[in-house]
Amino acid sequence: MQKAPIDFRLYLITDRKLFEDSSSFFDAIEQALAGGVRAVQLREKDLATRELLGMAYRLRELTGRYGARLFINDRADIALAVEADGVHLGGSSMPAGAARRISGEKFLIGVSTHGMEEAVAAEREGADFITLGPVYETPSKMKYGRPLGPEVLKDVKGKISVPIFAIGGMKQQRVKEVIGSGAYGIALISAILAAREIKSTTETFMRLLR
């Protein structure tokens, strides 16, 4: 099976804790898909395997209905089980090369990076794309230190060839700046999932990314 290209510009990352229940969570993801999202990363690190697997099957059905890609954070076994499109790996995950040996060429592999050294290493190890950040200040990325700033995107873009998705503090008014600085796309959570009107907010982001 031939590996698919990176054909999405907005990378939506899940956080079920933004919602009161699973029904609200899946409804929000569907609204985002209806608004144009074509890649979703299931990132619920604290869930037990059976719960995560159940959520992954639900998201595979949803993303499949909208022709969108599904990535599973860290868990190559669950990604294989639900026939996801790929995995997304963090600093404490297995290296991209090991994930490639498990999945063959079928999976797309994304890697979280927080600076030049990690970005270069991720490409060398076989990443198909990276997220890089935090570009701007954001509560969810405080543990990674001060924001990198959009100028770092230019530097990293000059050193690697795989697509870069800017992450951290992504807002509509910042899309033009990060794309102009070398990002291929953006990765975000709350800017869409915490929005009052998820579908229309997504549509606006998609329009800005065209």
mmCIF file of C-alpha atoms in Angstrom:
data_model
loop_
_atom_site.group_PDB
_atom_site.id
_atom_site.type_symbol
_atom_site.label_atom_id
_atom_site.label_comp_id
_atom_site.label_asym_id
_atom_site.label_seq_id
_atom_site.Cartn_x
_atom_site.Cartn_y
_atom_site.Cartn_z
ATOM 1 C CA MET A 1 0.000 0.000 0.000
ATOM 2 C CA GLN A 2 1.492 3.315 -1.047
ATOM 3 C CA LYS A 3 1.834 6.050 1.537
ATOM 4 C CA ALA A 4 -0.488 9.032 1.130
ATOM 5 C CA PRO A 5 0.806 12.588 0.690
ATOM 6 C CA ILE A 6 0.441 15.351 3.288
ATOM 7 C CA ASP A 7 -2.659 16.862 1.708
ATOM 8 C CA PHE A 8 -4.036 18.810 4.690
ATOM 9 C CA ARG A 9 -3.115 22.228 6.059
ATOM 10 C CA LEU A 10 -5.064 22.230 9.322
ATOM 11 C CA TYR A 11 -4.242 19.531 11.873
ATOM 12 C CA LEU A 12 -6.881 19.256 14.607
ATOM 13 C CA ILE A 13 -5.772 17.719 17.909
ATOM 14 C CA THR A 14 -8.363 16.357 20.326
ATOM 15 C CA ASP A 15 -8.922 17.193 23.985
ATOM 16 C CA ARG A 16 -12.022 15.489 25.378
ATOM 17 C CA LYS A 17 -11.642 17.415 28.666
ATOM 18 C CA LEU A 18 -13.055 20.483 26.921
ATOM 19 C CA PHE A 19 -16.437 18.717 26.840
ATOM 20 C CA GLU A 20 -18.960 17.532 29.387
ATOM 21 C CA ASP A 21 -19.455 14.112 27.810
ATOM 22 C CA SER A 22 -18.436 11.920 24.887
ATOM 23 C CA SER A 23 -21.507 12.848 22.872
ATOM 24 C CA SER A 24 -20.514 16.535 22.948
ATOM 25 C CA PHE A 25 -16.950 15.594 22.065
ATOM 26 C CA PHE A 26 -17.863 13.600 18.961
ATOM 27 C CA ASP A 27 -20.397 16.211 17.902
ATOM 28 C CA ALA A 28 -17.672 18.881 18.065
ATOM 29 C CA ILE A 29 -15.290 16.788 15.968
ATOM 30 C CA GLU A 30 -18.015 16.248 13.394
ATOM 31 C CA GLN A 31 -18.740 19.982 13.235
ATOM 32 C CA ALA A 32 -15.034 20.618 12.594
ATOM 33 C CA LEU A 33 -15.008 17.967 9.866
ATOM 34 C CA ALA A 34 -18.106 19.524 8.328
ATOM 35 C CA GLY A 35 -16.243 22.849 8.377
ATOM 36 C CA GLY A 36 -13.376 21.436 6.343
ATOM 37 C CA VAL A 37 -10.900 19.731 8.710
ATOM 38 C CA ARG A 38 -9.159 16.890 6.869
ATOM 39 C CA ALA A 39 -6.796 15.592 9.568
ATOM 40 C CA VAL A 40 -7.507 14.744 13.200
ATOM 41 C CA GLN A 41 -5.054 13.521 15.826
ATOM 42 C CA LEU A 42 -6.572 11.501 18.665
ATOM 43 C CA ARG A 43 -4.500 12.651 21.635
ATOM 44 C CA GLU A 44 -5.969 11.372 24.900
ATOM 45 C CA LYS A 45 -2.888 10.156 26.727
ATOM 46 C CA ASP A 46 -4.545 9.334 30.040
ATOM 47 C CA LEU A 47 -7.130 6.903 28.657
ATOM 48 C CA ALA A 48 -6.879 3.168 29.260
ATOM 49 C CA THR A 49 -6.283 1.075 26.146
ATOM 50 C CA ARG A 50 -9.863 -0.207 25.758
ATOM 51 C CA GLU A 51 -11.343 3.281 26.117
ATOM 52 C CA LEU A 52 -8.830 4.736 23.699
ATOM 53 C CA LEU A 53 -9.496 1.969 21.216
ATOM 54 C CA GLY A 54 -13.236 2.577 21.389
ATOM 55 C CA MET A 55 -12.732 6.292 20.801
ATOM 56 C CA ALA A 56 -10.358 5.549 17.917
ATOM 57 C CA TYR A 57 -12.942 3.329 16.201
ATOM 58 C CA ARG A 58 -15.557 6.085 16.526
ATOM 59 C CA LEU A 59 -13.193 8.678 15.089
ATOM 60 C CA ARG A 60 -12.148 6.359 12.257
ATOM 61 C CA GLU A 61 -15.792 6.046 11.263
ATOM 62 C CA LEU A 62 -16.316 9.817 11.495
ATOM 63 C CA THR A 63 -13.161 10.821 9.635
ATOM 64 C CA GLY A 64 -13.831 8.184 6.993
ATOM 65 C CA ARG A 65 -17.263 9.633 6.378
ATOM 66 C CA TYR A 66 -15.721 13.046 5.645
ATOM 67 C CA GLY A 67 -12.688 11.794 3.730
ATOM 68 C CA ALA A 68 -10.343 12.973 6.477
ATOM 69 C CA ARG A 69 -7.155 11.438 7.847
ATOM 70 C CA LEU A 70 -6.900 10.019 11.373
ATOM 71 C CA PHE A 71 -3.700 9.969 13.410
ATOM 72 C CA ILE A 72 -3.282 8.306 16.788
ATOM 73 C CA ASN A 73 -0.921 9.840 19.308
ATOM 74 C CA ASP A 74 1.896 7.467 20.330
ATOM 75 C CA ARG A 75 -0.028 4.207 19.944
ATOM 76 C CA ALA A 76 1.008 2.462 16.743
ATOM 77 C CA ASP A 77 -0.862 -0.655 17.896
ATOM 78 C CA ILE A 78 -4.169 1.196 18.099
ATOM 79 C CA ALA A 79 -3.495 3.004 14.833
ATOM 80 C CA LEU A 80 -2.990 -0.358 13.120
ATOM 81 C CA ALA A 81 -6.067 -1.865 14.787
ATOM 82 C CA VAL A 82 -8.438 0.845 13.550
ATOM 83 C CA GLU A 83 -6.689 1.303 10.195
ATOM 84 C CA ALA A 84 -5.766 4.898 10.942
ATOM 85 C CA ASP A 85 -3.695 6.890 8.465
ATOM 86 C CA GLY A 86 -0.765 7.341 10.794
ATOM 87 C CA VAL A 87 0.719 7.999 14.204
ATOM 88 C CA HIS A 88 1.970 11.118 15.913
ATOM 89 C CA LEU A 89 5.018 10.746 18.121
ATOM 90 C CA GLY A 90 6.290 12.872 20.993
ATOM 91 C CA GLY A 91 9.664 13.228 22.675
ATOM 92 C CA SER A 92 9.140 10.182 24.891
ATOM 93 C CA SER A 93 7.603 8.041 22.135
ATOM 94 C CA MET A 94 9.369 5.463 19.998
ATOM 95 C CA PRO A 95 11.548 7.001 17.263
ATOM 96 C CA ALA A 96 9.952 7.524 13.865
ATOM 97 C CA GLY A 97 12.171 4.820 12.382
ATOM 98 C CA ALA A 98 10.834 2.227 14.821
ATOM 99 C CA ALA A 99 7.247 3.206 14.035
ATOM 100 C CA ARG A 100 8.074 2.824 10.351
ATOM 101 C CA ARG A 101 9.347 -0.706 10.917
ATOM 102 C CA ILE A 102 6.064 -1.582 12.645
ATOM 103 C CA SER A 103 3.792 -0.027 10.040
ATOM 104 C CA GLY A 104 5.784 -0.347 6.850
ATOM 105 C CA GLU A 105 5.263 2.434 4.330
ATOM 106 C CA LYS A 106 1.532 2.541 4.961
ATOM 107 C CA PHE A 107 1.565 5.027 7.843
ATOM 108 C CA LEU A 108 2.185 8.740 7.781
ATOM 109 C CA ILE A 109 4.326 9.663 10.765
ATOM 110 C CA GLY A 110 4.152 13.033 12.477
ATOM 111 C CA VAL A 111 6.577 14.097 15.215
ATOM 112 C CA SER A 112 6.276 16.845 17.832
ATOM 113 C CA THR A 113 9.330 19.116 17.944
ATOM 114 C CA HIS A 114 10.253 22.169 19.978
ATOM 115 C CA GLY A 115 13.304 23.565 18.222
ATOM 116 C CA MET A 116 15.851 23.163 15.450
ATOM 117 C CA GLU A 117 17.697 20.145 16.887
ATOM 118 C CA GLU A 118 14.528 18.095 17.388
ATOM 119 C CA ALA A 119 13.158 19.074 13.977
ATOM 120 C CA VAL A 120 16.314 17.975 12.149
ATOM 121 C CA ALA A 121 16.431 14.723 14.145
ATOM 122 C CA ALA A 122 12.758 13.986 13.388
ATOM 123 C CA GLU A 123 13.319 14.279 9.641
ATOM 124 C CA ARG A 124 16.477 12.187 9.842
ATOM 125 C CA GLU A 125 14.580 9.442 11.701
ATOM 126 C CA GLY A 126 11.865 9.301 9.051
ATOM 127 C CA ALA A 127 9.104 11.745 9.987
ATOM 128 C CA ASP A 128 6.736 12.652 7.159
ATOM 129 C CA PHE A 129 5.856 15.947 8.849
ATOM 130 C CA ILE A 130 6.475 17.732 12.140
ATOM 131 C CA THR A 131 4.673 20.045 14.487
ATOM 132 C CA LEU A 132 6.916 22.842 15.764
ATOM 133 C CA GLY A 133 6.191 25.001 18.750
ATOM 134 C CA PRO A 134 5.035 26.588 20.829
ATOM 135 C CA VAL A 135 5.265 29.409 18.319
ATOM 136 C CA TYR A 136 3.200 31.740 20.501
ATOM 137 C CA GLU A 137 2.380 31.641 24.188
ATOM 138 C CA THR A 138 -0.281 29.099 25.087
ATOM 139 C CA PRO A 139 -1.236 27.449 28.408
ATOM 140 C CA SER A 140 -1.074 23.910 27.002
ATOM 141 C CA LYS A 141 2.592 24.302 26.023
ATOM 142 C CA MET A 142 3.984 26.190 29.050
ATOM 143 C CA LYS A 143 6.126 23.203 30.081
ATOM 144 C CA TYR A 144 8.182 23.645 26.900
ATOM 145 C CA GLY A 145 9.363 27.087 27.979
ATOM 146 C CA ARG A 146 9.177 30.427 26.233
ATOM 147 C CA PRO A 147 7.457 30.584 22.836
ATOM 148 C CA LEU A 148 9.773 30.172 19.861
ATOM 149 C CA GLY A 149 8.328 32.988 17.793
ATOM 150 C CA PRO A 150 7.516 32.797 14.066
ATOM 151 C CA GLU A 151 11.086 33.602 13.035
ATOM 152 C CA VAL A 152 12.155 30.104 14.160
ATOM 153 C CA LEU A 153 9.877 28.654 11.464
ATOM 154 C CA LYS A 154 12.037 30.317 8.820
ATOM 155 C CA ASP A 155 15.212 28.899 10.314
ATOM 156 C CA VAL A 156 13.842 25.356 10.541
ATOM 157 C CA LYS A 157 12.301 25.554 7.067
ATOM 158 C CA GLY A 158 15.773 26.279 5.734
ATOM 159 C CA LYS A 159 17.154 23.076 7.260
ATOM 160 C CA ILE A 160 14.471 20.438 6.634
ATOM 161 C CA SER A 161 12.278 19.466 3.703
ATOM 162 C CA VAL A 162 9.265 17.836 5.393
ATOM 163 C CA PRO A 163 6.127 19.942 6.041
ATOM 164 C CA ILE A 164 6.065 21.991 9.248
ATOM 165 C CA PHE A 165 2.845 22.585 11.173
ATOM 166 C CA ALA A 166 3.061 25.548 13.542
ATOM 167 C CA ILE A 167 1.537 24.850 16.956
ATOM 168 C CA GLY A 168 0.971 26.918 20.076
ATOM 169 C CA GLY A 169 -1.297 29.933 20.337
ATOM 170 C CA MET A 170 -2.703 29.549 16.834
ATOM 171 C CA LYS A 171 -5.377 32.160 16.221
ATOM 172 C CA GLN A 172 -6.975 33.342 13.007
ATOM 173 C CA GLN A 173 -5.033 36.612 12.981
ATOM 174 C CA ARG A 174 -1.731 34.704 13.187
ATOM 175 C CA VAL A 175 -2.266 32.340 10.249
ATOM 176 C CA LYS A 176 -0.833 34.693 7.632
ATOM 177 C CA GLU A 177 2.299 35.316 9.701
ATOM 178 C CA VAL A 178 3.129 31.652 10.342
ATOM 179 C CA ILE A 179 2.486 30.596 6.742
ATOM 180 C CA GLY A 180 4.597 33.514 5.557
ATOM 181 C CA SER A 181 7.342 32.371 7.917
ATOM 182 C CA GLY A 182 7.564 28.928 6.367
ATOM 183 C CA ALA A 183 4.894 26.782 8.002
ATOM 184 C CA TYR A 184 3.040 24.424 5.676
ATOM 185 C CA GLY A 185 0.015 24.463 7.970
ATOM 186 C CA ILE A 186 -1.160 24.872 11.538
ATOM 187 C CA ALA A 187 -1.991 22.481 14.375
ATOM 188 C CA LEU A 188 -4.451 23.487 17.063
ATOM 189 C CA ILE A 189 -6.909 22.372 19.720
ATOM 190 C CA SER A 190 -8.918 25.006 21.558
ATOM 191 C CA ALA A 191 -9.086 27.642 18.800
ATOM 192 C CA ILE A 192 -11.582 25.314 17.132
ATOM 193 C CA LEU A 193 -12.842 22.898 19.793
ATOM 194 C CA ALA A 194 -13.516 25.633 22.368
ATOM 195 C CA ALA A 195 -15.158 27.953 19.823
ATOM 196 C CA ARG A 196 -18.832 28.829 20.204
ATOM 197 C CA GLU A 197 -19.487 28.097 16.530
ATOM 198 C CA ILE A 198 -17.128 25.265 15.628
ATOM 199 C CA LYS A 199 -18.150 24.753 12.000
ATOM 200 C CA SER A 200 -17.982 28.431 11.008
ATOM 201 C CA THR A 201 -14.731 28.947 12.948
ATOM 202 C CA THR A 202 -13.216 26.000 11.076
ATOM 203 C CA GLU A 203 -14.429 27.381 7.753
ATOM 204 C CA THR A 204 -12.680 30.673 8.516
ATOM 205 C CA PHE A 205 -9.397 28.923 9.331
ATOM 206 C CA MET A 206 -9.650 26.883 6.141
ATOM 207 C CA ARG A 207 -10.264 30.004 4.084
ATOM 208 C CA LEU A 208 -7.188 31.687 5.635
ATOM 209 C CA LEU A 209 -5.049 28.640 4.820
ATOM 210 C CA ARG A 210 -5.963 28.494 1.128
#
